[in-house]
Structures are given as structure tokens and as C-alpha cells.
mmCIF file of C-alpha atoms and ligand atoms in Angstrom:
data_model
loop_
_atom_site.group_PDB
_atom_site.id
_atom_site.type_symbol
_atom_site.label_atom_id
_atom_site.label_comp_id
_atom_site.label_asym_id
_atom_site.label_seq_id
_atom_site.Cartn_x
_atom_site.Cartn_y
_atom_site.Cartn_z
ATOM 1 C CA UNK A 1 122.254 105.057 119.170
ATOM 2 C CA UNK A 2 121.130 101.495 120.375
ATOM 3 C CA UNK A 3 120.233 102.878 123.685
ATOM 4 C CA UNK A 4 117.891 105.556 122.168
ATOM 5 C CA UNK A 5 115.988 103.437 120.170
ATOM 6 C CA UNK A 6 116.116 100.140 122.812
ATOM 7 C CA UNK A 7 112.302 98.393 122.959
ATOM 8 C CA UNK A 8 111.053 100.636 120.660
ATOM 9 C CA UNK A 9 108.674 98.995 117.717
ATOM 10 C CA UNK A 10 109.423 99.806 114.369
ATOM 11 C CA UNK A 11 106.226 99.713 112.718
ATOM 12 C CA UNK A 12 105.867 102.926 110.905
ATOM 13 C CA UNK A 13 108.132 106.220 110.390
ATOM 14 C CA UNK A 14 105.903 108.478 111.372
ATOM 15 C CA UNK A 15 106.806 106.866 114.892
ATOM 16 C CA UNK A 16 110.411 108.514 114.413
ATOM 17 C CA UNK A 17 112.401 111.938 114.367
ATOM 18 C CA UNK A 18 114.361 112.767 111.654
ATOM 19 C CA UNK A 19 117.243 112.258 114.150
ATOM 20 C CA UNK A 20 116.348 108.615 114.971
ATOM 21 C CA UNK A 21 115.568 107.875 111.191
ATOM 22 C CA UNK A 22 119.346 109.334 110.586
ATOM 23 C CA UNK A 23 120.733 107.325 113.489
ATOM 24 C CA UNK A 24 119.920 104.323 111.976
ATOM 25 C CA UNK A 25 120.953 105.297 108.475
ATOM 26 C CA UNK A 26 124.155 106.072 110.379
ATOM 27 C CA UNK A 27 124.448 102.515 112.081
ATOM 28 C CA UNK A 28 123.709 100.650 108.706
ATOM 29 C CA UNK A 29 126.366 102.173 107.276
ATOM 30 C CA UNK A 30 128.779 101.605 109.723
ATOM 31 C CA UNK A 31 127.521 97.389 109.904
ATOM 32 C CA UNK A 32 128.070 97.593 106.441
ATOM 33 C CA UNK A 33 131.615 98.899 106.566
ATOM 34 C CA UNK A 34 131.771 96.265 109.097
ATOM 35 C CA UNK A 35 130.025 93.299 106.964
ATOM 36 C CA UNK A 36 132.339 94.672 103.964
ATOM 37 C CA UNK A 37 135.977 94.478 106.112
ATOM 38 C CA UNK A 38 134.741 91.226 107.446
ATOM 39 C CA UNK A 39 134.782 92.643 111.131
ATOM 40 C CA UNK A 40 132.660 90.218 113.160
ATOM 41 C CA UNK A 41 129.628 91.995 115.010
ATOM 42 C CA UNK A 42 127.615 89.019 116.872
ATOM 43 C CA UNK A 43 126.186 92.019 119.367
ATOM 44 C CA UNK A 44 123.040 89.735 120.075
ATOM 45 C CA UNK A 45 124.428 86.424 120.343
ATOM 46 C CA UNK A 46 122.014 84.640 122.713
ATOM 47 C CA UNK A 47 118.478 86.114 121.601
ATOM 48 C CA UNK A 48 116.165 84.794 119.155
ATOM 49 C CA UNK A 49 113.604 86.118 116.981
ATOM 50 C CA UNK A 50 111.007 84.977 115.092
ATOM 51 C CA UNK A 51 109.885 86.359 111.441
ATOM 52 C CA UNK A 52 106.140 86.040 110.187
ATOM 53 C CA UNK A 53 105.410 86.177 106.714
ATOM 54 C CA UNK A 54 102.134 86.170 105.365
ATOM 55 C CA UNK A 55 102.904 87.165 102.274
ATOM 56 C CA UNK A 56 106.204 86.028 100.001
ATOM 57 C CA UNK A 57 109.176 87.691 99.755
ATOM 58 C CA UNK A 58 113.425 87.453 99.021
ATOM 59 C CA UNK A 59 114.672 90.266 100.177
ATOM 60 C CA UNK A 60 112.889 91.080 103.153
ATOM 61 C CA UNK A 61 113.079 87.609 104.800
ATOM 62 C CA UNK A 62 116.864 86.664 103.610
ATOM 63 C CA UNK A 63 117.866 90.538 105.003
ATOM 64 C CA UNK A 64 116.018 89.372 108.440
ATOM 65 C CA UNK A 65 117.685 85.962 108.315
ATOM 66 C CA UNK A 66 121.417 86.771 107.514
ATOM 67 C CA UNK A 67 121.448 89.998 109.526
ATOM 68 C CA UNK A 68 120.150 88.077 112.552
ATOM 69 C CA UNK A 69 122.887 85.147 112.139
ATOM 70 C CA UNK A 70 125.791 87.832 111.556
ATOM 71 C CA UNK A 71 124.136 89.351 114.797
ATOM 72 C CA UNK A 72 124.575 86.244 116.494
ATOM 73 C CA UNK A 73 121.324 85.360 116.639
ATOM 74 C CA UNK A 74 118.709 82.541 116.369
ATOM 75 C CA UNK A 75 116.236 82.929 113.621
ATOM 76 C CA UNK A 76 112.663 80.890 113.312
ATOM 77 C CA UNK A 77 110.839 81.145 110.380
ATOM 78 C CA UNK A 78 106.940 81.167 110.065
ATOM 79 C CA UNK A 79 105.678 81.208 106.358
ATOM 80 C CA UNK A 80 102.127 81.722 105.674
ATOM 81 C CA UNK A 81 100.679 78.075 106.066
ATOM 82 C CA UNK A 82 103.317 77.292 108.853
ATOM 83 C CA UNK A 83 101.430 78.564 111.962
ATOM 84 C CA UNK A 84 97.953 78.729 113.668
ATOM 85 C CA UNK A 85 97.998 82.684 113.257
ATOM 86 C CA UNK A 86 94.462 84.047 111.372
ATOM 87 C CA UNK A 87 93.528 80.584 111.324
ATOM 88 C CA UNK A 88 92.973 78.685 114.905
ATOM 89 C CA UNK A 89 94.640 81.624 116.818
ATOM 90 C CA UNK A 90 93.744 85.219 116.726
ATOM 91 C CA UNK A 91 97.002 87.837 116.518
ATOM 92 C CA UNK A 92 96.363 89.235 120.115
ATOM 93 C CA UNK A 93 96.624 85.404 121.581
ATOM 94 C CA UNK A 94 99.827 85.076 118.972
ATOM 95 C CA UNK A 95 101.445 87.857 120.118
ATOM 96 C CA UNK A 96 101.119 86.459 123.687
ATOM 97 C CA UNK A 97 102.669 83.036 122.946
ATOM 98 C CA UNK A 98 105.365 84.627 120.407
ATOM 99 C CA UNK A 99 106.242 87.313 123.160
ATOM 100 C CA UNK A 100 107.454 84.609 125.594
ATOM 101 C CA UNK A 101 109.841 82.885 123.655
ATOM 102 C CA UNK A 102 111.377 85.487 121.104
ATOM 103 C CA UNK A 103 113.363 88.797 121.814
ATOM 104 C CA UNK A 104 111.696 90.804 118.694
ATOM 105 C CA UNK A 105 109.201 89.506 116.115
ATOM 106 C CA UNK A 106 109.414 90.592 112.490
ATOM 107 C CA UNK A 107 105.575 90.793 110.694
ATOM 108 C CA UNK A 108 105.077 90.883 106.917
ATOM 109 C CA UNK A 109 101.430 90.726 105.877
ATOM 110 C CA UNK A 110 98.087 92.582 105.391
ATOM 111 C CA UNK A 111 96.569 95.673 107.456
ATOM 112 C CA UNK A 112 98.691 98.017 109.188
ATOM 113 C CA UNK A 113 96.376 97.229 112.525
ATOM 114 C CA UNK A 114 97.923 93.646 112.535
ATOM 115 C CA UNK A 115 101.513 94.985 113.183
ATOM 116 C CA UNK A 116 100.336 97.229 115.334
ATOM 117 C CA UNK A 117 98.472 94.440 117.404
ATOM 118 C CA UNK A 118 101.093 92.400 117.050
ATOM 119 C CA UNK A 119 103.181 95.281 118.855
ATOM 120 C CA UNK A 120 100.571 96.135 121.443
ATOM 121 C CA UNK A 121 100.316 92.424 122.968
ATOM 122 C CA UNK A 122 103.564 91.124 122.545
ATOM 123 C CA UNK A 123 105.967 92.503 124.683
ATOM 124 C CA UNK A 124 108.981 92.596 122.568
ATOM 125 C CA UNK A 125 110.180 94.832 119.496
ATOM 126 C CA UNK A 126 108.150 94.164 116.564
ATOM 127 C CA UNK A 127 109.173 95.209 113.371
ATOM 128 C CA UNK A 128 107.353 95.538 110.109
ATOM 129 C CA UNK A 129 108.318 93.741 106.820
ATOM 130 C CA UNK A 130 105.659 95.397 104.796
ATOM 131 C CA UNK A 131 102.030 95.677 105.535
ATOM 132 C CA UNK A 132 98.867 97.012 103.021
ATOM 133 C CA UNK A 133 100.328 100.243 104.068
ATOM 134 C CA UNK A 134 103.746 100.899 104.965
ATOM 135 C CA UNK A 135 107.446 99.065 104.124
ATOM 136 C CA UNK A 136 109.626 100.939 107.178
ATOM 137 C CA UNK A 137 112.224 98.759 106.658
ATOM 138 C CA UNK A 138 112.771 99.270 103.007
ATOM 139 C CA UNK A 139 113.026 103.068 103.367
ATOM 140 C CA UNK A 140 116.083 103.086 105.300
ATOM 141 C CA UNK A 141 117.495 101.407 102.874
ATOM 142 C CA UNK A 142 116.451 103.673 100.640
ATOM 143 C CA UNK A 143 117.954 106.562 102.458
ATOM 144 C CA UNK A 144 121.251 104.798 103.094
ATOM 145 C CA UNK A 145 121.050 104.289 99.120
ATOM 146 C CA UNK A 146 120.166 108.131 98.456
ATOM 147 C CA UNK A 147 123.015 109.297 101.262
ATOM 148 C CA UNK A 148 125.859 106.898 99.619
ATOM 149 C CA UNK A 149 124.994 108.988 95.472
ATOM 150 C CA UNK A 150 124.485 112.354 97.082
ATOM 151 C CA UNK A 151 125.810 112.977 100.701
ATOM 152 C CA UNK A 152 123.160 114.176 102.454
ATOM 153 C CA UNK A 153 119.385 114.549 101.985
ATOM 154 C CA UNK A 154 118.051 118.280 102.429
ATOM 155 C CA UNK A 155 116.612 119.848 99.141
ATOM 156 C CA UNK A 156 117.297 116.395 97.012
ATOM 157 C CA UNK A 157 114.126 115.878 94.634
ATOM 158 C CA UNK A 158 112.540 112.261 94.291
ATOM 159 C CA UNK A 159 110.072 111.661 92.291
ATOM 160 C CA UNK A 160 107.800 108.313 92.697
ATOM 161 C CA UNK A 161 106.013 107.218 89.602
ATOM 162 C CA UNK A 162 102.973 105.013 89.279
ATOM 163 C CA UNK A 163 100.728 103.719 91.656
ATOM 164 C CA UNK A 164 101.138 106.499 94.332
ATOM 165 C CA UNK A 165 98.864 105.149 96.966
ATOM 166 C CA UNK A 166 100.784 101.786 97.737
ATOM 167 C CA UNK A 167 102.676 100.962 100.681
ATOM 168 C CA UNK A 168 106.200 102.007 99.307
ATOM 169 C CA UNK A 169 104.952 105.010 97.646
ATOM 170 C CA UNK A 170 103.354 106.011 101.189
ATOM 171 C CA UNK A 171 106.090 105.146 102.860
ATOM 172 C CA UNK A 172 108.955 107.032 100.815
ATOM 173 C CA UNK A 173 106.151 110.325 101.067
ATOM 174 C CA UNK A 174 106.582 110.031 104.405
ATOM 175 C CA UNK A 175 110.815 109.831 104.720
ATOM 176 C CA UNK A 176 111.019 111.936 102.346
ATOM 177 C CA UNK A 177 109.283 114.579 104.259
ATOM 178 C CA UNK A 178 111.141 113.828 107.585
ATOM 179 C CA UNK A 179 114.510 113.878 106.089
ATOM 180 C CA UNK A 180 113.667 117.409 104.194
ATOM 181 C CA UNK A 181 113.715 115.411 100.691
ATOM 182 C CA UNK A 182 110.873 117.419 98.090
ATOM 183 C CA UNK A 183 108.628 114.508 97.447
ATOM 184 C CA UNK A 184 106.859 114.166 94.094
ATOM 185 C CA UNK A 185 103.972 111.915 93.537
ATOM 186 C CA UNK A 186 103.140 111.360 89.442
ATOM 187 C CA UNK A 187 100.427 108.864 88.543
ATOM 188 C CA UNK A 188 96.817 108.938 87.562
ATOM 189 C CA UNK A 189 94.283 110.882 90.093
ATOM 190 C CA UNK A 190 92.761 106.791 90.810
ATOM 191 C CA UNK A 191 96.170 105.910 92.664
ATOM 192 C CA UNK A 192 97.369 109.252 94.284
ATOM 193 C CA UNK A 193 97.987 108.451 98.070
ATOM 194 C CA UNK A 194 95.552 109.333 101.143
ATOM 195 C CA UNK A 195 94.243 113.055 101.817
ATOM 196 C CA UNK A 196 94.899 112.873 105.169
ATOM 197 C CA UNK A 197 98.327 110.965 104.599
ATOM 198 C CA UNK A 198 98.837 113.822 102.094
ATOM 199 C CA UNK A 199 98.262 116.086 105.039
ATOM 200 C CA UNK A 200 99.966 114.778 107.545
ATOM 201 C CA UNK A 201 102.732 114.444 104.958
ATOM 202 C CA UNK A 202 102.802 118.344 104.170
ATOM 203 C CA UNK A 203 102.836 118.961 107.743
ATOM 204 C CA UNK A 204 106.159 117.224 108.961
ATOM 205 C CA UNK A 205 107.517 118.586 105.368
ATOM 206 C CA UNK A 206 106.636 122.357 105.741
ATOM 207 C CA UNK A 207 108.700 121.654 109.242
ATOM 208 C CA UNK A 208 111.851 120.251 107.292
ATOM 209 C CA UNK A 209 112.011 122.343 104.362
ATOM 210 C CA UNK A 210 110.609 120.465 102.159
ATOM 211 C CA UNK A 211 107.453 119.737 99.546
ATOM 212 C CA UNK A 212 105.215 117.028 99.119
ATOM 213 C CA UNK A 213 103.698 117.192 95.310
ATOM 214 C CA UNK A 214 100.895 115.396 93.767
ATOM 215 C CA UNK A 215 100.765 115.582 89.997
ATOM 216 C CA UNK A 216 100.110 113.540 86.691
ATOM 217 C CA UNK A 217 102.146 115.804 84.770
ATOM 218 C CA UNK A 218 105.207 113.376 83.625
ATOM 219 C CA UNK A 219 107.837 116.067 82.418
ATOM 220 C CA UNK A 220 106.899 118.753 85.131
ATOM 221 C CA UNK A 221 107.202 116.147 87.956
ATOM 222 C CA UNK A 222 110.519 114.697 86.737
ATOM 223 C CA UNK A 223 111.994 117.856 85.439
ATOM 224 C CA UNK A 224 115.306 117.920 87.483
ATOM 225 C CA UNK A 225 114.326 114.971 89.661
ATOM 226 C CA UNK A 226 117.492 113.611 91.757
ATOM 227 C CA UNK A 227 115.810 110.240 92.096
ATOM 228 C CA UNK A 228 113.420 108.508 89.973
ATOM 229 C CA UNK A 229 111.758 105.933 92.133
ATOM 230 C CA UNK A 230 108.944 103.031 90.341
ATOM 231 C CA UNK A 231 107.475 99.826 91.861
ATOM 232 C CA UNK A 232 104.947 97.128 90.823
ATOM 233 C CA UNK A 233 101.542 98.565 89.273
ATOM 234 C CA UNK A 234 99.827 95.334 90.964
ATOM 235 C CA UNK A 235 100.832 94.761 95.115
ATOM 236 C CA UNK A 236 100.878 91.679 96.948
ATOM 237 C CA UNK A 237 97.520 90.884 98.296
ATOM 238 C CA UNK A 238 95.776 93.177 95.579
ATOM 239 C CA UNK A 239 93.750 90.671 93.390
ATOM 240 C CA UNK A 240 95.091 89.503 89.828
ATOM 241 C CA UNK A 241 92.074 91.134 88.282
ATOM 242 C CA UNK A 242 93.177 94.554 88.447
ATOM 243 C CA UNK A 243 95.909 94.172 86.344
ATOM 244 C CA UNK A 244 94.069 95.213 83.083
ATOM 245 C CA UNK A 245 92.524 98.544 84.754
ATOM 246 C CA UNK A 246 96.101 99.294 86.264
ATOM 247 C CA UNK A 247 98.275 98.661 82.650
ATOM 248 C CA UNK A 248 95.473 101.047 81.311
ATOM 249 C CA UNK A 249 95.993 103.337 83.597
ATOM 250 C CA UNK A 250 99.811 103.261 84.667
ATOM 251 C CA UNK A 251 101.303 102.828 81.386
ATOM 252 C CA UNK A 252 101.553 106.815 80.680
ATOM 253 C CA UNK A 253 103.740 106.403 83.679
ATOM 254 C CA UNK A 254 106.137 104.137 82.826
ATOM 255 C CA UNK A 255 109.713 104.763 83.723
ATOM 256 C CA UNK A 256 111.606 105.031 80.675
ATOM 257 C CA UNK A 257 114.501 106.942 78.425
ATOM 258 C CA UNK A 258 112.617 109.689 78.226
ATOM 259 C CA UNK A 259 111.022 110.201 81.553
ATOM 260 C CA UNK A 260 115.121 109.635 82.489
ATOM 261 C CA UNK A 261 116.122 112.442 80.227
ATOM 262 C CA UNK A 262 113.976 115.381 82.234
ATOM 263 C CA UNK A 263 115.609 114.275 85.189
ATOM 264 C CA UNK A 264 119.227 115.883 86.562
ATOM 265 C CA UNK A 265 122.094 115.066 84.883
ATOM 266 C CA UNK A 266 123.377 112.816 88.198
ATOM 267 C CA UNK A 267 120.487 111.395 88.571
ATOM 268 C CA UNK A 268 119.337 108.153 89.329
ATOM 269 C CA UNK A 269 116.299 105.031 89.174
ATOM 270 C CA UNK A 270 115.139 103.290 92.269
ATOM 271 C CA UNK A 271 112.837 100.455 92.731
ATOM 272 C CA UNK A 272 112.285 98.552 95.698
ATOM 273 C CA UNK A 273 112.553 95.172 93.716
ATOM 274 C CA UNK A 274 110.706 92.703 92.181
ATOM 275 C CA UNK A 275 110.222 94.795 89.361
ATOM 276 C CA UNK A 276 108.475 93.807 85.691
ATOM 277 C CA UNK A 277 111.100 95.488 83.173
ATOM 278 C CA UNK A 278 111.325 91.820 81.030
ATOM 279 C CA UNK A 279 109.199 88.843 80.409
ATOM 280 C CA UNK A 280 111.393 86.564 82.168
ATOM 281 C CA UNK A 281 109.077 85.453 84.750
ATOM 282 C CA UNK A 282 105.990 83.729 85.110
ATOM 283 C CA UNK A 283 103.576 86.499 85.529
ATOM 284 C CA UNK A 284 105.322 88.838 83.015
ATOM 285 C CA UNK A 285 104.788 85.851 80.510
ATOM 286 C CA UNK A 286 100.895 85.972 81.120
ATOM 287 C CA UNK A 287 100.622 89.670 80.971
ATOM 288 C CA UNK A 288 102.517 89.330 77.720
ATOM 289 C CA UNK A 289 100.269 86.734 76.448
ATOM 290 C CA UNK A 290 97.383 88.151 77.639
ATOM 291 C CA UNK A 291 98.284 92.235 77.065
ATOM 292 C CA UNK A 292 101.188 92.683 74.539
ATOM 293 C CA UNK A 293 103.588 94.264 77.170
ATOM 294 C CA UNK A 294 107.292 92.995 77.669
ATOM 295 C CA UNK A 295 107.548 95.793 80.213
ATOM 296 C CA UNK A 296 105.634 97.379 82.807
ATOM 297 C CA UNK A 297 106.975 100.010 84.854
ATOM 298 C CA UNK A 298 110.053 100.498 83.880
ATOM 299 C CA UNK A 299 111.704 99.973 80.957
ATOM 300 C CA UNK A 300 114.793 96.878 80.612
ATOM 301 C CA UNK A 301 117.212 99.808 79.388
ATOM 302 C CA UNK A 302 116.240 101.918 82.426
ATOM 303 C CA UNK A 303 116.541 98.752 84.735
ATOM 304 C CA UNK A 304 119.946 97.745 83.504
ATOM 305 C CA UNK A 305 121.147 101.507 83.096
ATOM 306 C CA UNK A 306 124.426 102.912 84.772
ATOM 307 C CA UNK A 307 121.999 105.199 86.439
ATOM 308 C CA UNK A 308 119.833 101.998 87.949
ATOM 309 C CA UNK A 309 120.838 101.495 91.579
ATOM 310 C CA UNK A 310 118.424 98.580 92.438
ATOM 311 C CA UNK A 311 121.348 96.374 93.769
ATOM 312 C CA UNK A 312 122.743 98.486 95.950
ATOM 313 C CA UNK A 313 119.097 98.848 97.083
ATOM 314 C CA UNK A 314 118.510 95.334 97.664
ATOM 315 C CA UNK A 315 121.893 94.691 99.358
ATOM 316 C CA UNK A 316 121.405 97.757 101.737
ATOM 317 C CA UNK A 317 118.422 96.213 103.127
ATOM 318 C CA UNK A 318 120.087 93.429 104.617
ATOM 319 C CA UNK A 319 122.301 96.449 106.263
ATOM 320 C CA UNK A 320 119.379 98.892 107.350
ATOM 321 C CA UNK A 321 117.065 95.463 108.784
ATOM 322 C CA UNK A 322 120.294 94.522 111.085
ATOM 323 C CA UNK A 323 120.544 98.189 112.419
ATOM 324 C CA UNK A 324 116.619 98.023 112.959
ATOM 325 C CA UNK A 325 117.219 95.120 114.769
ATOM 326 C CA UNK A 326 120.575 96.146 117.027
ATOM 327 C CA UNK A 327 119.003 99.823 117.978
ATOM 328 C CA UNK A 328 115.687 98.222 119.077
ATOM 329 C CA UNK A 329 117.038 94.852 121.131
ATOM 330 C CA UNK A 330 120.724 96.536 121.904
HETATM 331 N N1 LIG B 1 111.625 94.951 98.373
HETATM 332 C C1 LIG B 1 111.123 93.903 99.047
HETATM 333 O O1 LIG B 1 110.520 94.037 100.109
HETATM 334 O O2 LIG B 1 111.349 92.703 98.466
HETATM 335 P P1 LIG B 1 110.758 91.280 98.924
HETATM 336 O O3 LIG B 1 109.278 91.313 98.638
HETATM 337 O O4 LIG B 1 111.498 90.281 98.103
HETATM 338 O O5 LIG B 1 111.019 91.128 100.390
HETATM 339 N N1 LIG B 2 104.178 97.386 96.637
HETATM 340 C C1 LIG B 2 104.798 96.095 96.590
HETATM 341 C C2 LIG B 2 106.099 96.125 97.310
HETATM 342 C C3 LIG B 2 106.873 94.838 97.283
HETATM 343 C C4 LIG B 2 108.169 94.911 98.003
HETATM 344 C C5 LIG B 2 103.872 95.065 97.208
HETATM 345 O O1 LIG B 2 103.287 95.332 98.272
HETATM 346 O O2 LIG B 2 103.693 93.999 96.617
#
């Protein structure tokens, strides 16, 4: 497995087969195993890598960060006011400098041509923590999540709910239809994804037995979903003013008790985490003041269900990021 995917980039996962996306679903569940029996796995010891965040984050950076140190490896971290990158150096001439001192460099930040830069100049794996786009990383977490409730992925139903167009949203149309999952996008026409990413989409689906659905029919998208799947109606780097426009227009598609109850009886709610299902925060305390909601897209009761697998989500990411990062340096 590490040998197939050694050098690669892992920008995008339209750059992978369904094989190599199920390889590494594979190895993060075997370094979990391993994490779990407290089998030591310091495969890298001796390289270093250096992680580039331009926008915040928890789980993506501590995943990077622990997985490299149980990999054996050093671990630099760049946080958006902590480097000349945009600033006094451009991402070409970054890439350059970066490339000469780390083994793989991890990118979380704005346009999808940054990463791919970034990859282009650099010499050394580059993997992406989330861009405007896409959130690679996340999604094989994801699948490891999906494969650990129901065994295997061909014919499963997941339905994403919301703001359709955003990078997670793309991203989960996208392994969904390599991994022969029926993909079901449910929001307002104003945040369906890309035509041509819709295309594309239907393509690599109609060659795995599988669907790709657009709709903004609630009860005829989730009827007999296996996965309900929400995230954030407002996305890093999208500005604060669009709130109002998106509560408007995403509330309908709130993930709630009764958007649960059309979905299988074993089914169950994903979200890729933070999520605004309380107004325990700082932000949801302004969009309470400021709109009346104490919960945006999904409900607290859905959140906390026994059907909610958000943990498991978060915690697999710090599984799926260190198989990202063995199968491209191993
Ligand atoms: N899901 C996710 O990427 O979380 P962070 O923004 O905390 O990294
Ligand atoms: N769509 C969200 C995902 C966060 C992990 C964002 O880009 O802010």
C-alpha cells in the first residue's frame, strides 16, 4: 500500500482510484487498531514536515500533529501570521524554500490552485487540509466512519444537507461516487454544487454503480438515507455578512427529528465538526442575539443522538491523516 501511493500529492480525490481511496481506508484502520492496542508504529522516525494553516482549525492540525509524532516524526507549525507566505513571499518561491527542508508539507487555506502550486514547486508530498474547494483528508475519515456502521460501501445512500456547493459537500459528491455510494445533494437551487463538478461527478458514478442527486425536496432526498451528513451554512473565509441570506435560505434544511425519521431505520448523522447545534459559543451567541436561532443546521437532539457519530468522525481523522501521510512518504 505505501509503495503504491509513495510521492504522490494528496490534493484532491479525483486524483485517486477507488482502489487507492480503499487502500488507505484500509491502512487507517489498521493504525488505528494499532494506536488502540498501543502497538508503537514510528515508521517515519527521522523526517519532518511542516503544516501551513491559513485558516484555523482543531481537528485538522492536532490529527497532522499527533499522527506525525506517533509516526516518529518532527512537526513545524506555520499559523497564518507566522510566515512570509502571501505576504513578502509568493507560494511558488515558498514551496521552493519549504521543499528543501521538509519531507511532505500539509496546506490548509484558500483556492484549490494554491495547493496545487504548492504541489507543483515543492518537491515533496503535499497534502491538503481543506481549501475553498475540497477537504481530501476529511473524507477518508468519513469513509473509514461509514465502513466501521455498515461494512462496506456499494449501494449505501448519503444524503448531504445544506449548503451543497462547499468544500465538504464537493468533496463527499465526489467519494461518494468513487466508492459506488448514491450521493444525494438537498439544499436550495443558490448552493447546489458546480455543473461541471456535477458532471464529472455522474461520470465516475455511472462507472461505480452509483447516483449523484441534486434535489430540494427534504423527505424525497432523505427517504431511506443510510447517512445523513450536515456542515456549517457559513465556511471559513466566506464573509460574516452572508449569514442572514444563508439562515434564510438553509433553515428549511435543517437536520432535525424529522428529517431523521425518513431516513433508514440504522441510520445515522455525520458532520465534519464544528457544528452550530447550541448557543454555546461565541458566534452562535451573536446569531442568537442578532436572529433568534439556538440552532443552525442541525438540531442539539440530533447532535447528541445515539444515531450522531461525529466523534468517531473527529477521532478517525487523526487515523486517516497518518495513513495519508505513511502511503505518500513510506
Ligand atoms: N473538520 C475539520 O476539518 O475540523 P477543523 O476545522 O477543526 O480542522
Ligand atoms: N465547510 C467548512 C468545513 C470546516 C471543516 C469550512 O470550510 O469552514
Amino acid at each position: 500500500m505505501s509503495q503504491a501511493l509513495s510521492g504522490r500529492h494528496f490534493l484532491k480525490l479525483l486524483d485517486f482510484t477507488p482502489a487507492e481511496i480503499a487502500g488507505l481506508v484500509d491502512l487507517a484502520q489498521d493504525l488505528k487498531q494499532k494506536k488502540h492496542e498501543g502497538i508503537p508504529h514510528r515508521y517515519l522516525e527521522g523526517k519532518n514536515i511542516v503544516l501551513i494553516f491559513e485558516k484555523t482549525s482543531t481537528r485538522t492540525r492536532c490529527s497532522f500533529e499527533v499522527a506525525g509524532h506517533d509516526l516518529g516524526m518532527g512537526v513545524t507549525y506555520l499559523d497564518p501570521s507566522g510566515s512570509q507566505i502571501g505576504n513578502k513571499e509568493s507560494i511558488k518561491d515558498t514551496a521552493r524554500v519549504l521543499g528543501r527542508m521538509f519531507d511532505g508539507i500539509e496546506y490548509r487555506g484558500y483556492g484549490q490552485e494554491i495547493v496545487e502550486t504548492l504541489a507543483e514547486y515543492s518537491g515533496v508530498p503535499v497534502w491538503n487540509g481543506l481549501t475553498n474547494e475540497f477537504h481530501p483528508t476529511q473524507m477518508i475519515a468519513d469513509l473509514l466512519t461509514i465502513r466501521e456502521n455498515f461494512g462496506s460501501f456499494p449501494g449505501l445512500k448519503l444524503v448531504f444537507m445544506g449548503d451543497a456547493k462547499n468544500n465538504v459537500a464537493n468533496s463527499l459528491m465526489v467519494a461518494c461516487a468513487k466508492m459506488g455510494i448514491n450521493f444525494v445533494a438537498c439544499g436550495p437551487a443558490e448552493c447546489m454544487p458546480d455543473a461541471q463538478l456535477v458532471e464529472t461527478c455522474r461520470a465516475i458514478a455511472a462507472e461505480n454503480g452509483c447516483e449523484v442527486q441534486l434535489t430540494s425536496d427534504v423527505e424525497e432526498a432523505c427517504t431511506d438515507a443510510n447517512i445523513i451528513y450536515t456542515d456549517i451554512w457559513v465556511s471559513m473565509g466566506e464573509p460574516a455578512s452572508l449569514w442572514e441570506e444563508r439562515i434564510k435560505l438553509l433553515s428549511p434544511y435543517q437536520v432535525n427529528a424529522q428529517v431523521m425519521s425518513y431516513a433508514a431505520d440504522d441510520a445515522i448523522f455525520m458532520h465534519c465538526l464544528p457544528a452550530f447545534h447550541d448557543t454555546e459559543t461565541a458566534v452562535a451567541k451573536d446569531i442568537e442575539e442578532r436572529f433568534g436561532l439556538t440552532e443552525m443546521e442541525v438540531t442539539d437532539e440530533v447532535f447528541e443522538s445515539p444515531r450522531s457519530r461525529v466523534f468517531d468522525e473527529a477521532e478517525n481523522r487523526m487515523h486517516s491523516i497518518k495513513a495519508i501521510m505513511l502511503a505518500t512518504l513510506g
